[in-house]
Coordinates of C-alpha atoms and ligand atoms in Angstrom, one line a residue:
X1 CA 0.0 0.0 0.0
X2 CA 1.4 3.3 -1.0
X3 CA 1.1 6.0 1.2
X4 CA -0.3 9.2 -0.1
X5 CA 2.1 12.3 -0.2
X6 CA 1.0 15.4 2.4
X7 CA -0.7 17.9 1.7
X8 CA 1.1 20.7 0.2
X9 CA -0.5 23.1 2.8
X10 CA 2.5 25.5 2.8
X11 CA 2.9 26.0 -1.3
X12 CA 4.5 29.3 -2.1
X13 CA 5.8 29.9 1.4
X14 CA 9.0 30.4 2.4
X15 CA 10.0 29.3 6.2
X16 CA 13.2 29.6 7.8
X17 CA 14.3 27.5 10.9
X18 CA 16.7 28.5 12.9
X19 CA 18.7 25.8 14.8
X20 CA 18.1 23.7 11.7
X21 CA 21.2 21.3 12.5
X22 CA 20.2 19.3 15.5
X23 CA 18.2 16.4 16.5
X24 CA 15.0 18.1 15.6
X25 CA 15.9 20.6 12.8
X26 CA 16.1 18.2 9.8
X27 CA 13.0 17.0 10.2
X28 CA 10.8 20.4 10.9
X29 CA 12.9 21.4 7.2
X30 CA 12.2 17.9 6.1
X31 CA 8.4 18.5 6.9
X32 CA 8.2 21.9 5.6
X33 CA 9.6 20.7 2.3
X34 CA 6.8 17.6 2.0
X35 CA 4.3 20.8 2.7
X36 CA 5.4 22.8 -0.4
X37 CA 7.6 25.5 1.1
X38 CA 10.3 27.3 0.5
X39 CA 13.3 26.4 3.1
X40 CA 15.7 28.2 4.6
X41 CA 18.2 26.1 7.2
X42 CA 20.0 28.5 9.5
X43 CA 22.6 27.8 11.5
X44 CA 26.3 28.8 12.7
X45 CA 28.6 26.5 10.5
X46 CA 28.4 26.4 6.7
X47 CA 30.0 23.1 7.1
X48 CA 27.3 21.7 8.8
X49 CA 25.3 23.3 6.7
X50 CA 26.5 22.3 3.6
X51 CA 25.9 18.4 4.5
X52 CA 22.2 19.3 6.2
X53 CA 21.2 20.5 2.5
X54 CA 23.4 17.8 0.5
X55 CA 21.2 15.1 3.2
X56 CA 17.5 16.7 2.6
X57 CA 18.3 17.1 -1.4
X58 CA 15.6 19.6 -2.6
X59 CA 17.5 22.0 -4.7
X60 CA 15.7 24.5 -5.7
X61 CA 13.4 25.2 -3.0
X62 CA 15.5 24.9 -0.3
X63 CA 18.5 27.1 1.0
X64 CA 20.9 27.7 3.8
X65 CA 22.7 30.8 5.9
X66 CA 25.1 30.7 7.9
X67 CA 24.4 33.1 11.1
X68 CA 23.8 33.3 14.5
X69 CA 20.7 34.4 15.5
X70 CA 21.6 35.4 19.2
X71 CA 22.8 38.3 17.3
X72 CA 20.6 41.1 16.2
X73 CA 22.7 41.1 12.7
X74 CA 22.9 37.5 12.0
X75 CA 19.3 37.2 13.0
X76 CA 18.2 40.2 10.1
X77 CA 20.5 38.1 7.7
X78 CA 18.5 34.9 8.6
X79 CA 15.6 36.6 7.6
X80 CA 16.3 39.1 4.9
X81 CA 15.4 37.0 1.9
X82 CA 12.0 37.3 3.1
X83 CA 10.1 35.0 5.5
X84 CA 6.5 33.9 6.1
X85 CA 6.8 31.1 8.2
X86 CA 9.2 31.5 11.4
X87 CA 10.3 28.3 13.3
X88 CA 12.6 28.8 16.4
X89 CA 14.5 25.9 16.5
X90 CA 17.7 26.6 17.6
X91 CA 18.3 26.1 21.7
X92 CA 19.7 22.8 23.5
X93 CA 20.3 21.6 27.0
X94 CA 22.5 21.8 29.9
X95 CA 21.8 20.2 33.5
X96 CA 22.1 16.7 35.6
X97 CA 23.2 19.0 38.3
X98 CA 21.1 20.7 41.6
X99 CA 21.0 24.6 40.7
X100 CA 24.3 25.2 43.6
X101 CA 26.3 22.5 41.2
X102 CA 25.9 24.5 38.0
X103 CA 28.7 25.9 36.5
X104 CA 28.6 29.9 36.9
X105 CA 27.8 30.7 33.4
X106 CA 25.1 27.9 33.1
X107 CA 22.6 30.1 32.8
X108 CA 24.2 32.9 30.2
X109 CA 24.6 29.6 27.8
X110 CA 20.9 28.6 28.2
X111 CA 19.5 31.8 28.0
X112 CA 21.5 32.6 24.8
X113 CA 20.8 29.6 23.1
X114 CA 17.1 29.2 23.9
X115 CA 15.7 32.7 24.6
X116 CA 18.2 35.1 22.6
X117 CA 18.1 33.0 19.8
X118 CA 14.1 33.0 19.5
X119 CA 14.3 36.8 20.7
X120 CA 16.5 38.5 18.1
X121 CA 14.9 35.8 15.3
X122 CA 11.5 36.6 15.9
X123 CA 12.2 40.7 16.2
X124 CA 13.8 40.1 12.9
X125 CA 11.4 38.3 11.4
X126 CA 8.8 40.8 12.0
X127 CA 10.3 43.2 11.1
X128 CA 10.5 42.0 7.5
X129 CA 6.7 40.5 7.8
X130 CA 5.6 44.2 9.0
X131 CA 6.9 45.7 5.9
X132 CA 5.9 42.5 3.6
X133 CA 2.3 43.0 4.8
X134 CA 1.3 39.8 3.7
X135 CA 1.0 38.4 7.6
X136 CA 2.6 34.9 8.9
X137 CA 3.9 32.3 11.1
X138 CA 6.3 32.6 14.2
X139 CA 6.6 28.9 15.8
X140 CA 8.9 28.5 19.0
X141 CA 9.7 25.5 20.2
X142 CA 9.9 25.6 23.8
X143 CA 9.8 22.8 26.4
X144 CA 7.7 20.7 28.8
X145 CA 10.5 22.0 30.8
X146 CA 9.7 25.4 30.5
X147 CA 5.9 24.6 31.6
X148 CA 6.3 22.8 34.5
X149 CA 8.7 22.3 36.9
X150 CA 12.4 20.8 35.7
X151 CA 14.8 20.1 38.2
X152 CA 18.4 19.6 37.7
X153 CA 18.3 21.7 34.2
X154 CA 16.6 24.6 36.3
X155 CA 18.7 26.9 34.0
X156 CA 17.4 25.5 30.9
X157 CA 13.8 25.4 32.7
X158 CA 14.0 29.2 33.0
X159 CA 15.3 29.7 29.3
X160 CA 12.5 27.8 28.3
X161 CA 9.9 30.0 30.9
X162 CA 10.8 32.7 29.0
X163 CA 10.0 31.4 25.2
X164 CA 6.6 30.3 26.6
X165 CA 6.3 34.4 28.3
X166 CA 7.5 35.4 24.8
X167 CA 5.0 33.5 22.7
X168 CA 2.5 34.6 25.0
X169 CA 3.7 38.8 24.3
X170 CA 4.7 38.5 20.7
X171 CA 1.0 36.8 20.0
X172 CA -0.8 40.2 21.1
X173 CA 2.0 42.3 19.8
X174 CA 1.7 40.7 16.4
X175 CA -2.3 40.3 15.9
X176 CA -2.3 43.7 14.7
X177 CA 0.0 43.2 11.8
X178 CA -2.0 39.2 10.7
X179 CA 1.2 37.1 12.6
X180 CA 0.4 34.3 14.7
X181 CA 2.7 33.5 17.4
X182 CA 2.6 30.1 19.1
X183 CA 5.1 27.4 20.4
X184 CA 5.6 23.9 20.6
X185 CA 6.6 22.1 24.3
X186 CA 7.9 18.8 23.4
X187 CA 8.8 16.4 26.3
X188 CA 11.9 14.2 25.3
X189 CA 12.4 13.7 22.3
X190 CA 13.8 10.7 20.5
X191 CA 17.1 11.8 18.9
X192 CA 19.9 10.2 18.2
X193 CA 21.9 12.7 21.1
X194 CA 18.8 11.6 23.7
X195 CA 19.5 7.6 22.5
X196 CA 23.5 7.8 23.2
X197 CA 22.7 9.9 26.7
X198 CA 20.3 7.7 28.2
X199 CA 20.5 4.3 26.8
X200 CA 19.0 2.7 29.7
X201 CA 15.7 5.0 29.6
X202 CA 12.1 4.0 29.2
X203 CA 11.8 5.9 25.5
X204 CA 8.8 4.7 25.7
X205 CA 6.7 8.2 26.2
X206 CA 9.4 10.0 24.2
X207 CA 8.1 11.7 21.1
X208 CA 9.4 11.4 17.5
X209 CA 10.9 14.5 15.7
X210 CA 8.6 14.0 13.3
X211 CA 5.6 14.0 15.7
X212 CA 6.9 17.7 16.8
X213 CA 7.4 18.4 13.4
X214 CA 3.8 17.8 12.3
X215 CA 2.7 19.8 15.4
X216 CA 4.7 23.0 13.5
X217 CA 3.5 22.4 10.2
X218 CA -0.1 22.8 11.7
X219 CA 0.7 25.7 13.7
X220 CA 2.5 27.6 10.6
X221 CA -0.6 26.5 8.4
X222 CA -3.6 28.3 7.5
X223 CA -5.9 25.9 9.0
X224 CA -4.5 27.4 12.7
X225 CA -5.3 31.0 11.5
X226 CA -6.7 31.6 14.7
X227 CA -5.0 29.9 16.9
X228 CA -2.3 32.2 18.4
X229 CA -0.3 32.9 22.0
X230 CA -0.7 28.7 22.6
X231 CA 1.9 27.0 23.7
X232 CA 0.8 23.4 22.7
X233 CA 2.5 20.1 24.9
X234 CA 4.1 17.4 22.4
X235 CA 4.9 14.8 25.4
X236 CA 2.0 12.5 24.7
X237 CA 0.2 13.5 28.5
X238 CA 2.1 14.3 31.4
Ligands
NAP301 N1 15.9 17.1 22.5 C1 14.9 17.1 23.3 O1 14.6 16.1 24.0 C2 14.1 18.3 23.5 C3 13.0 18.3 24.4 C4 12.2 19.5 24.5 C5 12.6 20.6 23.8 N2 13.7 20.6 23.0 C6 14.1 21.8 22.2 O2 13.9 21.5 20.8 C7 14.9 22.3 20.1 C8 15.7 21.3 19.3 O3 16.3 20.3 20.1 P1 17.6 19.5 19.6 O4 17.6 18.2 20.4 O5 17.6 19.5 18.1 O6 18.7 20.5 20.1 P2 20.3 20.5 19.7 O7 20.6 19.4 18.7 O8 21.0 20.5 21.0 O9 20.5 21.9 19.1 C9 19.7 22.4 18.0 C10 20.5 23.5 17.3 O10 20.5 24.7 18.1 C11 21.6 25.5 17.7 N3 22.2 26.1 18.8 C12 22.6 25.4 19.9 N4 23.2 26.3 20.8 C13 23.1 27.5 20.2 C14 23.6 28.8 20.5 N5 24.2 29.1 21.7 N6 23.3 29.8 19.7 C15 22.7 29.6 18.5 N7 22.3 28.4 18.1 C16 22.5 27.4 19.0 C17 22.6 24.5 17.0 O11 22.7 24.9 15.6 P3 24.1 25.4 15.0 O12 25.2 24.8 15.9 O13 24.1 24.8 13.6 O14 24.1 26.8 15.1 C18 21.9 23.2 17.1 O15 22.1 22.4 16.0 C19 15.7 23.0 21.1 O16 15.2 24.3 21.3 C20 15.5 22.2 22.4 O17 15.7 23.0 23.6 C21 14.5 19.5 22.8

């Protein structure tokens, strides 16, 4: 039985993910590709890069740049090709320590990767739908952490707090100009990073990239025009 190809819902779009080079990121491009967008992969080596777009193969609709988006420039150079569809990506984790254990610049790391990153992206990226006037999609992807309580990654926790606060702001802020604003809270999720760190772990609850992919390609699609500010749990319960 062949299975039948998704639905273009994203034709004529063109997305950019930040963060595109990690466990998740090929598969949100992946996904965003099988919907009929445009892609652009972001992320700080070209190197990496290079091999992301040699591995996902779509040539003429998809693209790369090579920037960091905890940087107001590198974030407006993401972006400045034009952008309809938004996904924050780009963050990771640091913890397996008590708060008192953490190394002193614990938090600066977390907060640059996960809440800088999606700050001076999603500024940027407004920016350029603003002028554009055509409306569009900003999709975070935060963390079960970040909703609830998680203890020894506190720092990452917090990071996280704040992408939910943001999505939450950046949803009113942005009604006016036709941009939803919503985020993605996946609990663990099954990469190959997560596999090698925790071999022992019941994976059983984990979530697939692709399962928090498809919950981004319905939040960046037309059919969620009026869902905005939600910050939707990809953790299957709990
Ligand atoms: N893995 C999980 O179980 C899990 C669970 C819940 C939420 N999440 C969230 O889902 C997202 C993707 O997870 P993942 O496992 O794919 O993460 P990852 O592999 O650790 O990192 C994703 C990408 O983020 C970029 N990045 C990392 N640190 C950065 C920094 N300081 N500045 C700018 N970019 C940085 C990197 O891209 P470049 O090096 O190419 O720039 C990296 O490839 C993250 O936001 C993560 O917090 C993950």
């Amino acid at each position: 039985m062949s299975m039948a190809p998704p639905p273009r819902t994203l034709e004529g779009k063109r997305a950019v993910v930040t963060g595109a080079t990690g466990g998740l990121g090929p598969s949100v491009a992946r996904a965003l590709l099988d919907a009929g967008a445009s892609v652009v992969v972001v992320g700080r080596s070209e190197a990496v890069l290079y091999s992301l777009v040699a591995s996902l193969g779509d040539g003429a609709r998809l693209a790369s740049c090579a920037a960091d988006v905890t940087t107001p420039a590198g974030a407006a150079r993401a972006v400045e090709g034009g952008v309809d569809v938004l996904v924050c990506v780009a963050g990771t984790w640091a913890g397996g320590h008590v708060a008192e254990d953490a190394p002193d610049d614990e938090l600066d790391r977390m907060l640059d990767a996960n809440l800088r990153s999606a700050w001076f992206a999603s500024r940027a990226a407004l920016r350029q739908m603003k002028r554009a006037a055509r409306g569009g999609r900003i999709v975070f992807v935060a963390s079960m952490g970040g909703l609830s309580a998680s203890p020894r990654s506190a720092a990452y926790g917090a990071a996280k707090a704040g992408v939910v606060s943001l999505t939450r702001s950046l949803a009113e802020e942005a009604r006016a100009i036709g941009v939803t604003v919503n985020a993605v809270a996946p609990g663990t999720i099954a990469t190959a990073t997560n596999r090698g760190a925790m071999p022992h772990a019941d994976a059983s609850r984990w979530v697939a990239p692709e399962e928090v992919a498809a919950a981004i390609i319905f939040l960046a699609s037309d059919a969620a025009a009026a869902l905005t500010g939600a910050v939707v749990p990809v953790s299957r319960g709990g």
